[in-house]
Amino acid sequence: MFTKSATFVGVLFLVVGSALAHDGRRFEVQVINGQLYAQGYISGTTPVDDGNGIVRPYLNAVHAHWAGSPSSADLPGYDIEHQEDLEGYTLNYTVTGGTRWNIVNNPTSVLEALDPTEMLQVIKGIGEFTNTDLLGSIQLFSSVPAHGHVDLTFDYNQGSPDKLPTDAPLDYLYVLEGFLSTDAPGIASSGTIYTIFAPMGMAYHPKGLALESFLGQNIPEPASVVLLGAGMFALAQRRRRA
């Protein structure tokens, strides 16, 4: 089984902006029982179950694949549908750390701290950034809009402090850790959200799904049936908009 490391080193590279959604694995911001969550799902006009469900049966974890060399990815993005409890309030993402899984030397064991020479970095716009040394926050919204569906596009890169991005070693899956927060009254911050990055290729896909399942949080009762139903409704809406 997997075990979680208590030491986190690493960072996320992120560019946030309102844009059309990239089809694929994404997070949808949810408020369940007065707490923020990120629901993983697969977006698209005809989404296909990749093995863990079009709407994940757990929260706060989803994986993507590095899209090229050097290592970069534009998934998962974040979506927010109409959330009355958040309207007009801030929504922030805070980086808390990262780990990696050596799938060759530790095929079923531990998540370890990133190598000190490795870095992921978070950038929003020009000159706005944070990393796991700073453990800073990025504001996704200064005022969550009241209208419809909004897509937040992220770009992710892996590299070293003096060279970003670089090629991620093929022996590792990387796990970015962070949480969502808001100043909306009565809404608690999310638990840890795990964003997993695997190397390119279907050979790594089962490892990504396995790590999602391990790190994902159970959907709290009595919200589970409602949440999955809402997720499927949102997917249907996006198909109609496409």
GROMACS .gro file of C-alpha atoms in nm:
model
  242
    1MET     CA    1   0.000   0.000   0.000
    2PHE     CA    2   0.097   0.366  -0.023
    3THR     CA    3   0.216   0.568   0.275
    4LYS     CA    4   0.227   0.946   0.290
    5SER     CA    5   0.548   1.133   0.367
    6ALA     CA    6   0.542   1.397   0.640
    7THR     CA    7   0.798   1.611   0.454
    8PHE     CA    8   0.693   1.811   0.151
    9VAL     CA    9   0.918   1.993  -0.094
   10GLY     CA   10   0.802   2.116  -0.434
   11VAL     CA   11   0.582   2.360  -0.615
   12LEU     CA   12   0.314   2.404  -0.877
   13PHE     CA   13   0.342   2.606  -1.197
   14LEU     CA   14   0.007   2.769  -1.265
   15VAL     CA   15  -0.137   3.029  -1.498
   16VAL     CA   16  -0.498   3.108  -1.416
   17GLY     CA   17  -0.738   3.278  -1.655
   18SER     CA   18  -1.094   3.262  -1.778
   19ALA     CA   19  -1.094   3.053  -2.096
   20LEU     CA   20  -1.265   2.771  -2.275
   21ALA     CA   21  -1.216   2.445  -2.093
   22HIS     CA   22  -0.963   2.193  -2.217
   23ASP     CA   23  -1.138   1.859  -2.246
   24GLY     CA   24  -1.003   1.593  -2.015
   25ARG     CA   25  -0.959   1.542  -1.641
   26ARG     CA   26  -1.058   1.848  -1.443
   27PHE     CA   27  -1.168   1.964  -1.097
   28GLU     CA   28  -1.506   2.120  -1.027
   29VAL     CA   29  -1.533   2.341  -0.716
   30GLN     CA   30  -1.812   2.218  -0.488
   31VAL     CA   31  -1.955   2.323  -0.151
   32ILE     CA   32  -2.072   2.019   0.045
   33ASN     CA   33  -2.203   2.043   0.400
   34GLY     CA   34  -2.042   2.386   0.439
   35GLN     CA   35  -1.695   2.290   0.313
   36LEU     CA   36  -1.508   2.340  -0.014
   37TYR     CA   37  -1.415   2.034  -0.222
   38ALA     CA   38  -1.270   1.967  -0.566
   39GLN     CA   39  -1.461   1.700  -0.761
   40GLY     CA   40  -1.256   1.527  -1.028
   41TYR     CA   41  -1.434   1.445  -1.352
   42ILE     CA   42  -1.374   1.403  -1.727
   43SER     CA   43  -1.489   1.692  -1.945
   44GLY     CA   44  -1.582   1.675  -2.311
   45THR     CA   45  -1.868   1.642  -2.557
   46THR     CA   46  -1.845   1.261  -2.538
   47PRO     CA   47  -1.637   1.183  -2.227
   48VAL     CA   48  -1.511   0.827  -2.194
   49ASP     CA   49  -1.464   0.648  -1.862
   50ASP     CA   50  -1.089   0.604  -1.814
   51GLY     CA   51  -1.129   0.338  -1.546
   52ASN     CA   52  -1.220   0.545  -1.237
   53GLY     CA   53  -1.549   0.692  -1.361
   54ILE     CA   54  -1.644   1.001  -1.563
   55VAL     CA   55  -1.729   1.161  -1.227
   56ARG     CA   56  -1.486   1.029  -0.966
   57PRO     CA   57  -1.646   0.843  -0.671
   58TYR     CA   58  -1.411   1.036  -0.439
   59LEU     CA   59  -1.306   1.400  -0.395
   60ASN     CA   60  -0.990   1.612  -0.403
   61ALA     CA   61  -0.776   1.392  -0.630
   62VAL     CA   62  -0.729   1.354  -1.004
   63HIS     CA   63  -0.434   1.278  -1.230
   64ALA     CA   64  -0.308   1.413  -1.560
   65HIS     CA   65  -0.010   1.337  -1.784
   66TRP     CA   66   0.282   1.555  -1.879
   67ALA     CA   67   0.194   1.666  -2.230
   68GLY     CA   68   0.542   1.701  -2.376
   69SER     CA   69   0.913   1.751  -2.331
   70PRO     CA   70   1.013   1.945  -2.128
   71SER     CA   71   0.747   1.845  -1.878
   72SER     CA   72   0.438   2.062  -1.901
   73ALA     CA   73   0.061   2.014  -1.878
   74ASP     CA   74  -0.252   2.226  -1.911
   75LEU     CA   75  -0.475   1.982  -1.720
   76PRO     CA   76  -0.638   1.952  -1.477
   77GLY     CA   77  -0.811   2.287  -1.486
   78TYR     CA   78  -1.071   2.407  -1.236
   79ASP     CA   79  -1.440   2.476  -1.305
   80ILE     CA   80  -1.699   2.652  -1.097
   81GLU     CA   81  -2.070   2.628  -1.165
   82HIS     CA   82  -2.331   2.845  -0.995
   83GLN     CA   83  -2.244   2.831  -0.624
   84GLU     CA   84  -2.480   3.059  -0.433
   85ASP     CA   85  -2.282   3.025  -0.109
   86LEU     CA   86  -1.970   3.164  -0.280
   87GLU     CA   87  -2.122   3.445  -0.488
   88GLY     CA   88  -1.939   3.773  -0.437
   89TYR     CA   89  -1.670   3.622  -0.214
   90THR     CA   90  -1.304   3.535  -0.275
   91LEU     CA   91  -1.177   3.196  -0.383
   92ASN     CA   92  -0.810   3.117  -0.324
   93TYR     CA   93  -0.573   2.828  -0.394
   94THR     CA   94  -0.281   2.773  -0.156
   95VAL     CA   95   0.017   2.551  -0.231
   96THR     CA   96   0.122   2.336   0.063
   97GLY     CA   97   0.380   2.103  -0.093
   98GLY     CA   98   0.448   1.810  -0.315
   99THR     CA   99   0.576   1.455  -0.318
  100ARG     CA  100   0.675   1.194  -0.574
  101TRP     CA  101   0.629   0.821  -0.614
  102ASN     CA  102   0.916   0.612  -0.750
  103ILE     CA  103   0.716   0.353  -0.942
  104VAL     CA  104   1.027   0.150  -1.030
  105ASN     CA  105   1.209   0.116  -0.697
  106ASN     CA  106   0.896   0.139  -0.478
  107PRO     CA  107   0.619  -0.013  -0.688
  108THR     CA  108   0.374  -0.034  -0.396
  109SER     CA  109   0.523   0.167  -0.113
  110VAL     CA  110   0.597   0.530  -0.029
  111LEU     CA  111   0.544   0.884  -0.140
  112GLU     CA  112   0.871   1.067  -0.083
  113ALA     CA  113   0.982   1.428  -0.073
  114LEU     CA  114   1.090   1.580  -0.401
  115ASP     CA  115   1.462   1.592  -0.468
  116PRO     CA  116   1.607   1.930  -0.354
  117THR     CA  117   1.711   1.996  -0.714
  118GLU     CA  118   1.349   1.967  -0.835
  119MET     CA  119   1.091   2.242  -0.845
  120LEU     CA  120   0.739   2.311  -0.961
  121GLN     CA  121   0.641   2.676  -0.965
  122VAL     CA  122   0.311   2.864  -0.952
  123ILE     CA  123   0.265   3.176  -1.165
  124LYS     CA  124  -0.043   3.389  -1.223
  125GLY     CA  125  -0.017   3.668  -1.475
  126ILE     CA  126   0.308   3.865  -1.480
  127GLY     CA  127   0.524   3.874  -1.169
  128GLU     CA  128   0.277   3.698  -0.941
  129PHE     CA  129   0.409   3.367  -0.814
  130THR     CA  130   0.453   3.136  -0.518
  131ASN     CA  131   0.632   2.813  -0.432
  132THR     CA  132   0.650   2.561  -0.152
  133ASP     CA  133   0.922   2.755   0.024
  134LEU     CA  134   0.685   3.051   0.049
  135LEU     CA  135   0.369   2.839   0.081
  136GLY     CA  136   0.177   3.126  -0.068
  137SER     CA  137  -0.174   3.166  -0.207
  138ILE     CA  138  -0.310   3.262  -0.547
  139GLN     CA  139  -0.644   3.437  -0.573
  140LEU     CA  140  -0.866   3.261  -0.825
  141PHE     CA  141  -1.152   3.508  -0.780
  142SER     CA  142  -1.177   3.835  -0.591
  143SER     CA  143  -1.555   3.796  -0.627
  144VAL     CA  144  -1.701   3.464  -0.740
  145PRO     CA  145  -1.942   3.547  -1.022
  146ALA     CA  146  -2.311   3.478  -0.997
  147HIS     CA  147  -2.346   3.360  -1.356
  148GLY     CA  148  -2.319   3.010  -1.501
  149HIS     CA  149  -2.006   2.817  -1.571
  150VAL     CA  150  -1.651   2.952  -1.539
  151ASP     CA  151  -1.333   2.770  -1.646
  152LEU     CA  152  -0.997   2.838  -1.481
  153THR     CA  153  -0.709   2.731  -1.704
  154PHE     CA  154  -0.391   2.613  -1.537
  155ASP     CA  155  -0.046   2.545  -1.686
  156TYR     CA  156   0.185   2.313  -1.495
  157ASN     CA  157   0.560   2.265  -1.537
  158GLN     CA  158   0.830   2.064  -1.363
  159GLY     CA  159   1.194   2.161  -1.335
  160SER     CA  160   1.471   2.288  -1.109
  161PRO     CA  161   1.508   2.624  -0.932
  162ASP     CA  162   1.747   2.752  -1.200
  163LYS     CA  163   1.582   2.585  -1.501
  164LEU     CA  164   1.208   2.564  -1.546
  165PRO     CA  165   1.081   2.355  -1.712
  166THR     CA  166   1.293   2.042  -1.755
  167ASP     CA  167   1.218   1.679  -1.834
  168ALA     CA  168   1.062   1.491  -1.542
  169PRO     CA  169   1.222   1.151  -1.477
  170LEU     CA  170   1.013   0.865  -1.618
  171ASP     CA  171   1.048   0.667  -1.294
  172TYR     CA  172   0.824   0.907  -1.099
  173LEU     CA  173   0.469   1.026  -1.058
  174TYR     CA  174   0.449   1.373  -0.901
  175VAL     CA  175   0.186   1.484  -0.649
  176LEU     CA  176   0.108   1.852  -0.602
  177GLU     CA  177  -0.068   1.942  -0.276
  178GLY     CA  178  -0.280   2.245  -0.199
  179PHE     CA  179  -0.621   2.358  -0.074
  180LEU     CA  180  -0.906   2.593  -0.161
  181SER     CA  181  -1.031   2.866   0.073
  182THR     CA  182  -1.286   3.148   0.072
  183ASP     CA  183  -1.397   3.437   0.288
  184ALA     CA  184  -1.761   3.338   0.239
  185PRO     CA  185  -1.918   3.311   0.586
  186GLY     CA  186  -1.970   2.960   0.715
  187ILE     CA  187  -1.768   2.790   0.435
  188ALA     CA  188  -1.466   2.592   0.555
  189SER     CA  189  -1.148   2.547   0.354
  190SER     CA  190  -1.104   2.224   0.163
  191GLY     CA  191  -0.889   1.940   0.279
  192THR     CA  192  -0.575   1.869   0.081
  193ILE     CA  193  -0.630   1.857  -0.295
  194TYR     CA  194  -0.397   1.615  -0.473
  195THR     CA  195  -0.304   1.694  -0.834
  196ILE     CA  196  -0.112   1.399  -0.977
  197PHE     CA  197   0.115   1.408  -1.282
  198ALA     CA  198   0.226   1.093  -1.462
  199PRO     CA  199   0.463   1.060  -1.759
  200MET     CA  200   0.315   1.051  -2.107
  201GLY     CA  201   0.173   0.720  -2.229
  202MET     CA  202  -0.095   0.469  -2.138
  203ALA     CA  203   0.160   0.252  -1.959
  204TYR     CA  204   0.150   0.503  -1.671
  205HIS     CA  205  -0.227   0.545  -1.666
  206PRO     CA  206  -0.307   0.259  -1.421
  207LYS     CA  207  -0.054   0.404  -1.174
  208GLY     CA  208  -0.225   0.743  -1.194
  209LEU     CA  209  -0.567   0.589  -1.131
  210ALA     CA  210  -0.434   0.384  -0.839
  211LEU     CA  211  -0.280   0.690  -0.675
  212GLU     CA  212  -0.602   0.889  -0.725
  213SER     CA  213  -0.801   0.618  -0.551
  214PHE     CA  214  -0.558   0.606  -0.260
  215LEU     CA  215  -0.536   0.982  -0.204
  216GLY     CA  216  -0.898   1.074  -0.283
  217GLN     CA  217  -1.135   1.163   0.001
  218ASN     CA  218  -1.463   0.982   0.053
  219ILE     CA  219  -1.770   1.183  -0.043
  220PRO     CA  220  -1.938   1.285   0.284
  221GLU     CA  221  -2.289   1.156   0.355
  222PRO     CA  222  -2.563   1.246   0.283
  223ALA     CA  223  -2.414   1.439  -0.010
  224SER     CA  224  -2.285   1.145  -0.215
  225VAL     CA  225  -2.594   1.074  -0.423
  226VAL     CA  226  -2.669   1.443  -0.473
  227LEU     CA  227  -2.310   1.523  -0.568
  228LEU     CA  228  -2.275   1.251  -0.830
  229GLY     CA  229  -2.612   1.347  -0.976
  230ALA     CA  230  -2.509   1.713  -0.993
  231GLY     CA  231  -2.182   1.616  -1.158
  232MET     CA  232  -2.358   1.420  -1.430
  233PHE     CA  233  -2.600   1.713  -1.482
  234ALA     CA  234  -2.306   1.951  -1.521
  235LEU     CA  235  -2.145   1.720  -1.775
  236ALA     CA  236  -2.469   1.707  -1.973
  237GLN     CA  237  -2.490   2.086  -1.968
  238ARG     CA  238  -2.136   2.112  -2.105
  239ARG     CA  239  -2.219   1.868  -2.383
  240ARG     CA  240  -2.509   2.091  -2.486
  241ARG     CA  241  -2.286   2.399  -2.482
  242ALA     CA  242  -2.015   2.232  -2.692
   0.00000   0.00000   0.00000
